[in-house]
XYZ file of C-alpha atoms in Angstrom:
695
model
C 111.806 71.795 88.834
C 109.766 73.643 91.432
C 107.031 76.274 91.661
C 105.893 78.933 94.069
C 103.665 77.413 96.737
C 99.995 78.359 96.701
C 100.393 79.979 100.141
C 103.206 82.181 98.809
C 101.067 83.244 95.832
C 98.058 84.102 98.013
C 100.230 86.063 100.448
C 101.731 87.968 97.533
C 98.250 88.950 96.353
C 97.338 90.128 99.850
C 100.511 92.207 99.885
C 99.990 94.165 96.672
C 96.211 94.522 96.441
C 96.176 97.973 98.083
C 99.103 99.412 96.156
C 98.871 97.979 92.618
C 95.993 99.127 90.426
C 95.068 98.135 86.863
C 97.026 101.155 85.752
C 100.071 99.981 87.712
C 100.042 96.553 86.061
C 99.592 98.240 82.682
C 102.648 100.396 83.390
C 104.656 97.311 84.369
C 103.521 95.599 81.151
C 104.829 98.521 79.097
C 108.188 98.268 80.858
C 108.327 94.586 79.915
C 107.333 95.313 76.330
C 110.166 97.787 75.729
C 112.812 95.053 75.441
C 115.523 97.504 76.521
C 116.759 98.874 79.818
C 114.705 102.021 80.443
C 116.191 105.471 79.947
C 114.333 108.776 80.295
C 113.636 110.983 77.266
C 114.382 108.108 74.878
C 111.639 106.715 72.600
C 110.875 102.998 72.836
C 108.889 100.815 70.474
C 106.683 98.548 72.592
C 106.040 94.903 71.734
C 102.254 94.867 72.053
C 101.969 91.100 71.835
C 104.258 90.789 74.846
C 102.229 93.400 76.731
C 98.908 91.690 75.934
C 100.029 88.242 76.954
C 101.635 89.496 80.152
C 98.392 91.208 81.185
C 96.389 88.092 80.356
C 98.720 86.140 82.619
C 98.403 88.723 85.402
C 94.619 89.075 85.387
C 93.139 85.875 84.025
C 92.902 82.757 86.140
C 91.993 80.614 83.184
C 94.117 77.499 82.795
C 94.009 77.919 79.027
C 95.712 81.176 78.156
C 95.010 82.901 74.893
C 97.771 84.447 72.878
C 97.082 87.727 71.179
C 98.799 88.810 68.016
C 97.685 92.356 67.489
C 100.498 93.349 65.141
C 100.104 96.908 66.395
C 102.881 99.241 67.417
C 103.019 101.561 70.393
C 105.688 104.144 71.134
C 106.461 105.429 74.618
C 108.808 108.053 76.053
C 109.616 107.885 79.756
C 110.115 110.992 81.873
C 112.872 111.587 84.397
C 110.500 110.393 87.131
C 109.627 107.059 85.506
C 111.116 104.936 88.302
C 109.069 106.676 91.019
C 105.741 105.689 89.509
C 105.012 102.733 91.796
C 105.724 104.792 94.921
C 102.829 107.162 94.241
C 99.977 104.930 93.064
C 98.756 103.303 96.278
C 98.789 103.429 100.041
C 102.438 102.412 100.095
C 105.166 101.178 97.776
C 104.523 97.609 96.580
C 106.915 94.955 97.774
C 109.098 93.694 94.938
C 108.837 90.058 95.976
C 105.024 90.214 95.981
C 105.188 91.484 92.397
C 107.714 88.824 91.392
C 105.647 86.002 92.879
C 102.445 87.110 91.136
C 104.167 87.758 87.806
C 105.844 84.335 87.829
C 103.216 82.387 89.745
C 102.928 79.682 87.067
C 106.607 79.587 86.141
C 108.792 76.528 86.739
C 112.189 77.211 88.328
C 115.372 75.218 88.632
C 116.063 73.755 92.043
C 118.886 76.234 92.666
C 116.601 79.303 92.421
C 117.302 81.991 95.040
C 115.839 85.384 95.908
C 118.889 87.004 94.347
C 118.274 85.153 91.079
C 114.586 86.127 91.143
C 115.668 89.720 91.678
C 117.973 89.588 88.638
C 115.379 87.780 86.497
C 112.820 90.493 87.186
C 115.334 93.253 86.420
C 116.236 91.655 83.089
C 112.707 90.838 81.903
C 111.110 94.106 82.939
C 114.024 96.249 81.741
C 114.492 98.046 85.061
C 118.196 98.635 85.787
C 119.034 96.704 88.917
C 120.611 99.824 90.395
C 117.295 101.673 90.497
C 114.893 98.902 91.510
C 115.088 100.006 95.146
C 113.709 103.392 94.070
C 110.743 101.732 92.349
C 109.664 99.208 94.966
C 109.959 98.230 98.573
C 112.678 95.562 98.439
C 112.293 94.260 101.990
C 112.860 90.506 101.875
C 109.830 88.230 102.253
C 109.517 84.504 102.857
C 109.098 82.556 99.619
C 108.168 78.884 99.727
C 108.288 76.396 96.851
C 106.474 73.166 95.965
C 107.518 70.395 93.612
C 104.201 70.559 91.744
C 102.093 73.409 90.393
C 98.833 74.101 92.209
C 95.568 74.041 90.262
C 93.813 77.248 89.242
C 90.628 76.124 90.986
C 92.548 75.721 94.252
C 93.982 79.203 93.820
C 90.517 80.646 93.245
C 89.286 78.940 96.390
C 92.180 80.302 98.448
C 91.626 83.813 97.112
C 87.910 83.609 97.816
C 88.748 82.659 101.393
C 90.530 85.991 101.860
C 87.620 87.957 100.408
C 88.623 88.185 96.743
C 85.641 87.767 94.446
C 86.806 86.000 91.293
C 84.450 86.684 88.373
C 84.541 85.268 84.850
C 87.998 83.810 85.349
C 89.390 87.312 85.734
C 90.834 89.085 88.694
C 91.535 92.737 89.216
C 93.906 94.291 91.745
C 91.013 96.358 93.092
C 88.592 93.385 93.343
C 86.602 94.413 90.266
C 86.099 92.164 87.267
C 88.148 92.900 84.176
C 85.681 93.574 81.387
C 87.988 94.147 78.443
C 90.441 91.816 76.832
C 94.072 92.779 77.398
C 94.546 92.080 73.698
C 92.515 95.184 72.950
C 95.184 97.203 74.633
C 94.102 100.671 73.473
C 90.527 100.097 74.695
C 91.198 97.925 77.746
C 91.217 99.072 81.366
C 94.992 98.897 81.628
C 96.683 101.365 79.321
C 93.434 103.222 78.700
C 93.659 104.635 82.210
C 97.163 105.765 81.406
C 95.721 108.007 78.706
C 92.939 109.268 80.945
C 95.054 109.956 84.028
C 96.797 113.292 83.657
C 99.317 112.330 86.299
C 100.723 109.646 84.036
C 102.387 112.335 81.930
C 104.754 112.665 84.874
C 106.039 109.194 84.006
C 105.423 108.200 80.384
C 104.111 109.706 77.165
C 102.186 107.093 75.123
C 101.892 107.476 71.366
C 100.208 105.181 68.856
C 101.992 106.964 66.003
C 105.600 106.575 64.984
C 107.519 108.742 67.436
C 110.244 109.575 64.946
C 107.788 110.608 62.231
C 106.337 113.151 64.650
C 109.428 114.437 66.423
C 112.393 113.298 64.361
C 115.559 111.755 65.711
C 116.982 113.286 68.855
C 120.153 112.541 70.707
C 119.501 110.020 73.443
C 119.975 111.229 76.990
C 122.163 108.835 78.945
C 120.688 107.412 82.111
C 121.905 108.663 85.478
C 121.243 106.391 88.469
C 120.497 109.425 90.631
C 117.210 110.587 89.116
C 116.848 113.540 91.483
C 119.869 115.344 90.067
C 118.363 115.400 86.586
C 115.318 117.407 87.647
C 116.380 121.010 87.257
C 113.450 122.644 89.035
C 111.585 120.813 91.756
C 109.644 121.631 94.888
C 109.618 119.222 97.813
C 106.313 119.609 99.625
C 104.496 117.981 102.501
C 103.500 118.252 106.141
C 105.904 119.791 108.669
C 108.742 117.509 109.671
C 108.645 115.146 106.698
C 112.306 115.805 105.889
C 112.041 118.157 102.911
C 115.186 120.145 103.705
C 116.876 116.954 104.867
C 116.125 115.350 101.482
C 117.903 118.164 99.676
C 120.781 118.324 102.134
C 121.482 114.594 101.900
C 121.449 114.435 98.104
C 124.864 113.282 96.968
C 125.243 115.931 94.283
C 124.279 118.722 96.659
C 126.889 117.528 99.130
C 129.567 117.606 96.455
C 128.486 121.054 95.301
C 128.421 122.290 98.896
C 132.046 121.305 99.363
C 132.911 123.412 96.317
C 130.837 126.381 97.589
C 128.401 125.886 94.707
C 125.217 125.720 96.799
C 123.361 128.990 97.395
C 120.531 129.089 99.906
C 117.794 131.577 100.609
C 114.500 131.573 102.494
C 111.393 133.327 101.213
C 109.236 135.368 103.573
C 106.508 138.035 103.203
C 109.051 140.833 102.790
C 111.095 139.057 100.109
C 111.148 140.815 96.738
C 113.085 140.895 93.470
C 115.972 142.894 94.908
C 116.474 140.577 97.902
C 116.408 137.545 95.602
C 118.370 138.841 92.603
C 120.330 141.883 93.735
C 120.257 145.683 93.902
C 122.347 148.754 94.604
C 122.902 149.217 98.316
C 124.838 151.738 100.395
C 128.197 150.468 101.563
C 130.981 152.025 103.638
C 134.381 152.413 101.998
C 137.632 154.206 102.744
C 138.437 157.311 100.690
C 141.528 159.528 100.712
C 140.920 162.989 102.186
C 141.639 165.858 99.793
C 142.096 169.553 100.473
C 140.443 172.426 98.640
C 143.058 172.252 95.951
C 142.290 168.600 95.377
C 145.530 167.301 96.814
C 145.562 164.230 99.081
C 146.003 165.243 102.708
C 148.864 163.613 104.639
C 149.513 163.399 108.371
C 152.668 164.426 110.235
C 154.258 161.122 109.294
C 153.525 161.881 105.655
C 150.962 159.050 105.512
C 147.816 159.559 103.469
C 144.722 160.296 105.522
C 141.562 158.262 104.820
C 137.974 158.748 105.889
C 134.866 156.579 105.862
C 132.366 157.423 103.186
C 129.138 155.940 101.909
C 128.937 154.747 98.324
C 126.421 152.677 96.394
C 127.426 149.292 94.962
C 125.499 146.508 93.265
C 125.119 143.667 95.775
C 124.199 140.277 94.213
C 121.806 138.051 96.094
C 121.232 134.287 96.024
C 119.863 134.021 92.476
C 122.574 136.072 90.798
C 125.302 134.425 92.876
C 124.096 130.991 91.735
C 123.666 132.228 88.145
C 127.253 133.477 87.951
C 128.649 130.348 89.609
C 126.777 128.088 87.170
C 127.991 129.886 84.046
C 131.547 130.188 85.345
C 131.680 126.490 86.334
C 129.998 124.702 83.412
C 131.367 121.295 84.390
C 129.924 121.428 87.922
C 126.381 121.237 89.228
C 125.272 124.415 90.975
C 122.256 124.455 93.297
C 119.997 127.340 94.264
C 117.980 126.145 97.271
C 114.871 128.109 98.248
C 113.404 127.267 101.632
C 109.703 127.957 102.300
C 109.023 129.092 98.746
C 105.302 129.545 99.441
C 105.865 132.116 102.200
C 106.771 134.815 99.688
C 105.040 136.407 96.713
C 106.666 134.311 93.987
C 105.306 136.467 91.156
C 106.911 139.547 92.694
C 110.130 137.835 93.752
C 110.879 136.176 90.409
C 109.558 138.997 88.243
C 110.708 138.556 84.642
C 112.944 135.648 85.718
C 109.748 133.607 85.572
C 110.282 133.316 81.807
C 113.671 131.668 82.328
C 112.074 128.693 84.080
C 110.994 127.255 80.733
C 113.919 124.982 79.797
C 114.574 123.167 76.522
C 115.639 119.549 76.179
C 119.225 120.493 76.991
C 118.248 122.281 80.211
C 118.867 125.837 78.948
C 116.205 128.556 79.123
C 114.106 128.542 75.955
C 113.146 132.205 76.272
C 116.021 134.496 77.330
C 115.249 137.880 78.873
C 117.077 141.185 78.537
C 119.236 141.933 81.539
C 118.477 145.316 83.077
C 121.293 147.865 83.071
C 122.299 147.306 86.687
C 122.611 143.541 86.292
C 124.370 143.824 82.918
C 126.816 146.339 84.362
C 127.515 144.075 87.304
C 128.071 140.996 85.111
C 130.225 142.787 82.539
C 132.191 144.961 84.979
C 131.752 148.681 85.517
C 134.958 149.990 84.017
C 138.608 149.191 83.480
C 139.208 149.034 87.247
C 136.447 146.498 87.894
C 136.800 143.107 86.194
C 133.739 141.304 84.797
C 132.068 139.029 87.312
C 130.812 136.710 84.574
C 133.833 135.170 82.857
C 131.666 132.957 80.609
C 130.082 135.487 78.258
C 127.388 133.004 77.200
C 125.630 134.024 80.387
C 125.099 137.547 79.061
C 125.100 136.784 75.326
C 123.402 139.544 73.324
C 122.730 141.265 76.633
C 120.300 138.505 77.621
C 120.041 136.197 80.591
C 119.381 132.458 80.230
C 119.629 129.665 82.792
C 122.401 127.169 82.028
C 121.829 123.426 82.068
C 123.885 122.935 85.241
C 121.835 125.299 87.438
C 119.401 123.381 89.651
C 116.707 125.307 91.496
C 115.255 123.241 94.324
C 112.752 124.466 96.876
C 110.766 123.329 99.897
C 107.144 124.048 100.701
C 105.485 123.368 104.031
C 101.861 122.696 103.181
C 100.698 123.481 106.731
C 101.700 127.133 106.384
C 98.964 129.523 105.359
C 100.583 131.223 102.370
C 100.150 134.971 102.307
C 100.521 134.884 98.522
C 99.131 131.847 96.691
C 101.295 130.325 93.961
C 99.556 130.634 90.597
C 99.105 127.635 88.307
C 101.420 129.018 85.598
C 104.253 129.137 88.114
C 103.448 125.661 89.423
C 103.573 124.108 85.953
C 107.226 125.009 85.590
C 108.277 122.844 88.512
C 108.416 119.159 89.264
C 106.626 118.435 92.518
C 107.983 115.838 94.915
C 105.609 114.804 97.666
C 107.261 113.962 100.985
C 104.938 111.559 102.814
C 104.771 111.060 106.546
C 106.728 107.873 107.169
C 108.820 106.124 109.776
C 112.369 107.298 109.120
C 113.712 104.309 111.103
C 115.854 106.557 113.306
C 114.512 104.986 116.516
C 113.810 108.359 118.108
C 112.429 108.223 121.641
C 110.666 110.720 123.924
C 112.347 110.733 127.335
C 110.215 111.339 130.418
C 111.349 110.534 133.975
C 113.980 108.153 132.641
C 111.346 106.265 130.654
C 111.477 106.185 126.875
C 108.462 106.318 124.558
C 108.635 105.407 120.893
C 108.379 108.603 118.833
C 106.907 106.901 115.761
C 104.173 105.237 117.835
C 103.203 108.675 119.121
C 103.140 110.111 115.589
C 100.894 107.317 114.342
C 98.489 107.876 117.234
C 98.300 111.673 117.033
C 98.135 111.794 113.224
C 95.157 109.431 113.297
C 93.340 111.894 115.572
C 94.275 114.835 113.352
C 92.949 112.959 110.320
C 89.629 112.092 111.981
C 89.150 115.568 113.443
C 90.146 118.065 110.769
C 90.622 115.741 107.773
C 93.844 117.482 106.792
C 97.176 115.963 105.841
C 98.801 119.376 106.118
C 98.489 119.606 109.900
C 99.946 116.186 110.623
C 103.391 115.791 112.131
C 106.302 114.329 110.204
C 109.114 112.272 111.682
C 111.518 115.216 111.924
C 108.994 117.644 113.430
C 110.906 117.671 116.730
C 114.665 117.911 116.863
C 116.230 114.901 118.546
C 119.687 114.918 120.073
C 121.401 111.550 119.919
C 118.022 110.043 119.123
C 116.366 111.538 122.214
C 113.569 114.118 122.394
C 113.477 115.657 125.850
C 110.188 116.197 127.636
C 110.828 119.956 127.512
C 111.209 119.844 123.722
C 108.158 117.625 123.425
C 105.956 120.068 125.359
C 107.302 123.333 123.957
C 107.368 122.213 120.330
C 104.949 119.318 119.831
C 102.196 119.879 122.378
C 102.311 123.649 121.835
C 101.809 123.073 118.087
C 98.895 120.715 118.700
C 97.120 123.074 121.087
C 97.753 126.319 119.215
C 97.874 125.392 115.529
C 96.121 122.082 114.973
C 93.184 121.962 117.390
C 92.875 125.645 118.187
C 89.590 125.990 116.307
C 88.790 122.293 116.019
C 87.900 120.692 119.307
C 88.391 116.959 119.606
C 86.552 114.644 121.941
C 89.515 112.355 122.347
C 90.291 111.739 126.015
C 93.948 112.722 125.522
C 92.801 116.326 125.225
C 90.627 116.208 128.344
C 91.584 116.678 131.984
C 90.546 114.274 134.730
C 87.147 116.007 134.970
C 86.436 115.539 131.275
C 86.938 119.228 130.478
C 89.134 120.497 127.647
C 92.715 120.388 128.875
C 94.373 123.850 128.657
C 98.004 124.066 127.545
C 99.076 125.670 130.834
C 98.284 122.405 132.663
C 101.462 120.904 131.218
C 103.527 123.148 133.502
C 104.061 123.386 137.242
C 103.782 126.681 139.104
C 107.550 127.203 138.834
C 107.457 126.892 135.039
C 108.910 123.379 134.884
C 107.167 120.679 132.861
C 104.575 118.618 134.724
C 105.764 115.199 133.586
C 102.746 113.445 135.104
C 100.478 115.390 132.765
C 102.630 114.488 129.759
C 102.588 110.820 130.775
C 98.773 110.957 131.068
C 98.578 112.506 127.599
C 100.670 109.702 126.088
C 98.834 106.965 127.970
C 95.491 108.313 126.738
C 96.918 108.027 123.225
C 97.810 104.418 124.124
C 101.515 105.126 123.778
C 103.423 103.384 126.554
C 107.101 103.357 127.526
C 109.518 100.675 126.510
C 110.221 97.970 129.029
C 113.801 96.901 129.642
C 115.284 93.456 129.609
C 117.636 92.203 132.265
C 120.653 93.593 130.403
C 119.095 97.072 130.272
C 118.185 97.068 126.582
C 114.745 98.179 125.393
C 112.375 95.423 124.364
C 108.831 95.160 123.037
C 106.428 92.257 123.192
C 106.314 91.777 119.398
C 107.269 93.504 116.163
C 103.875 94.955 115.293
C 104.258 98.739 114.689
C 101.305 99.683 116.881
C 102.047 97.304 119.740
C 100.920 98.727 123.083
C 103.772 98.622 125.563
C 102.513 97.794 129.043
C 103.600 100.403 131.523
C 104.643 99.458 135.046
C 102.247 101.527 137.155
C 103.614 100.295 140.492
C 104.400 102.835 143.189
C 107.122 102.493 145.810
C 108.071 103.938 149.207
C 111.676 104.591 150.296
C 112.210 105.403 154.010
C 108.830 107.135 154.195
C 108.975 108.926 150.829
C 106.132 107.392 148.879
C 104.360 107.429 145.519
C 107.608 106.874 143.582
C 107.875 105.088 140.255
C 110.698 102.633 139.523
C 113.204 105.225 138.347
C 112.385 107.675 141.129
C 112.630 104.914 143.743
C 116.047 103.810 142.473
C 117.394 107.354 142.522
C 115.989 108.055 145.990
C 117.659 104.974 147.467
C 120.977 105.991 145.917
C 120.602 109.579 147.149
C 119.990 108.357 150.712
C 123.132 106.229 150.539
C 125.256 109.192 149.388
C 123.744 111.358 152.120
C 124.599 108.736 154.765
C 128.218 108.433 153.504
C 129.353 112.060 152.979
C 133.059 111.210 153.127
C 132.968 108.358 150.621
C 134.546 109.004 147.230
C 133.108 107.900 143.903
C 135.274 104.789 143.658
C 134.218 103.578 147.111
C 130.520 104.132 146.410
C 130.740 102.386 143.034
C 132.418 99.351 144.630
C 129.750 99.132 147.344
C 126.799 99.273 144.944
C 128.327 97.070 142.277
C 128.943 94.529 145.047
C 125.198 94.001 145.426
C 125.314 91.238 142.832
C 123.043 92.977 140.308
C 125.412 92.853 137.360
C 123.321 90.141 135.706
C 120.361 92.561 135.677
C 122.004 95.929 135.002
C 125.538 95.670 133.688
C 126.613 99.227 134.543
C 124.707 99.957 137.742
C 127.066 102.578 139.223
C 130.055 104.154 137.468
C 132.643 106.764 138.272
C 132.952 109.702 135.910
C 136.014 108.180 134.240
C 134.230 104.853 133.714
C 131.097 106.512 132.389
C 133.004 108.759 129.958
C 135.115 105.888 128.666
C 132.039 103.742 128.016
C 129.876 106.376 126.394
C 132.536 108.159 124.341
C 131.353 108.628 120.748
C 128.215 106.610 121.547
C 124.659 107.599 120.634
C 123.118 104.533 122.295
C 120.270 105.935 124.384
C 120.161 102.759 126.472
C 123.533 103.589 128.032
C 122.333 106.735 129.751
C 122.487 107.163 133.530
C 121.531 109.714 136.186
C 124.372 111.989 137.328
C 124.976 112.736 141.021
C 127.553 115.136 142.459
C 129.333 114.169 145.672
C 130.379 116.550 148.436
C 134.004 116.353 147.246
C 132.984 117.553 143.783
C 133.251 114.164 142.081
C 130.511 112.948 139.773
C 129.015 109.478 139.887
C 126.446 107.827 137.608
C 123.532 105.525 138.446
C 121.608 103.427 135.928
C 117.888 103.019 136.628
C 117.235 100.662 133.707
C 115.363 98.017 135.671
C 112.280 96.333 134.237
C 109.201 94.857 135.865
C 110.824 91.447 135.960
C 113.958 92.429 137.866
C 113.084 95.467 139.995
C 112.376 93.072 142.880
C 116.019 91.927 142.751
C 117.124 95.523 143.247
C 114.743 96.039 146.192
C 115.880 92.859 147.937
C 119.571 93.666 147.437
C 119.288 97.187 148.879
C 116.999 96.151 151.752
C 119.441 93.399 152.793
C 122.633 95.495 152.411
C 122.486 96.880 155.980
C 122.378 100.497 154.823
C 119.223 101.448 156.747
C 117.421 101.961 153.457
C 113.978 100.366 153.285
C 112.161 100.027 149.948
C 108.519 98.915 149.926
C 105.979 98.311 147.229
C 102.873 100.402 147.918
C 100.540 98.304 145.737
């Protein structure tokens, strides 16, 4: 048998202390006490003895554990969002292996225990379906070490004290405060009691001390769907600009399927949006009509063909809501999505009108309070006359002349919290939606900002600038999300960076809130105006952009000998040391590495005007630099063959056009450690090109 090592246990505590509160452990205890795999909207009877003893194990460091036998019963009902609870309670999602280690820190394991078996054990004992665990926790693997003997509790206390955890009265709390109530007194303790007090907990679980069935009767269980998002009929994704709100909707599996079937209807709210632009209205349209004479007969031309003329008539034109409504009723077996972008930029009360009442759904997802359809809508849905067929083939959608939302109509919206809404959304409207916060996070796309052939880590920039925004204006809404700037093949050009990112910072974020950070100052210490990021000809002044990033302590990636980007370690905020050396090529000075490499190549092309691309490539690739840059010079055919269907930003090169019209490509991906090899090779090639280091 073996046990978790004391170092593993202490590291686990360090990992979860900022993202697991008393309330979080109480929630986990309830999951364990249910004895069944969790499903939303299904009542569970909780084993209170199991809950009490689990909490005693979690919080007490006493070697002699008490066992509580309360004999009490608790009923809980989980909401559709139950598995997102742990993502929203702390600074970040707790790591699953930290939770497992702490929960089983005294448990003896067989010698063949693995992380996979621990994963399965946790899923089984805490009744969380293994398919949804990744939505509850961060499941990034962590090192877990074992010992053949169990450590002593006194040694554990000592280790925890060494990392600043104050252990009082043999109890420990995830927020470093002593537990003052016995977990056995579950209804009065600090664990589940906070679940009652915290209104947000109703988003996850309803806790009842009375018999659920005696209060509400038996209801048909709702089967669990692994994709929780698709079960929320009305939800608003909100957050700072660029956090991926629209991307979240677009990438949802069910939306993709519906999109392929033309069952996704999109609209964007704006200040001029109203009921008619959202639902539908009569509008003038141009149609063809046969020309008749005074007698009423149809006029014909010389070829005895009927003559038609354009005329204006009025027809009912359905908009996004009514289009989605009809599609949902006519396709009851499919999910239909109405997607509203920027919902807070319009007057929701005016736009929805009496449809507001339909947003109240019953347990089956159908509107609880139908509304009478006005004559125009009813006429459109039922068909005008014998010549015009009904649009709504499923008459349940206009039953008794009333409108009601069907259970397969999903209304999802986005809200950019940085926008100043012209019309605030009232609380009654808000209560009818589920709200999904989109935090600012590293999307792991490896986006880079490209400046003068150098590449700067986009996420490092976001971390740096968002910290300044937080300290200056104390607003989450003005921060930048990962998708704030549009990247092409993972690259954000310097032009995009200035026109979109820097423009936003200067004109929207810090316009009325000056910051003393040096990144926003010029060389004289004065506030840096936006115009300074441009040259007189309107092109971007890259030196100014580089200064801005350097002042934020964001440095370019260095490159290894094979041309790939490398960093000194894996710490997210690692400062990358920039090569500040300057070079001279045949009298042209003050060049950085990339500029120097290009200048030397340009001089060679200029001195060999009759050479074709193949000849030039052979000459340069004969310098013996392949061990440092694999693809130093390539013809157009070679470059296209290598980069076809590739999004690898490290394979980029500078394009040159020869006098014969051919294109040739030069890589400048040299690092500090091998740029000297390039200089020596060119200087000794006999090409009358002299490269010197100015430092």
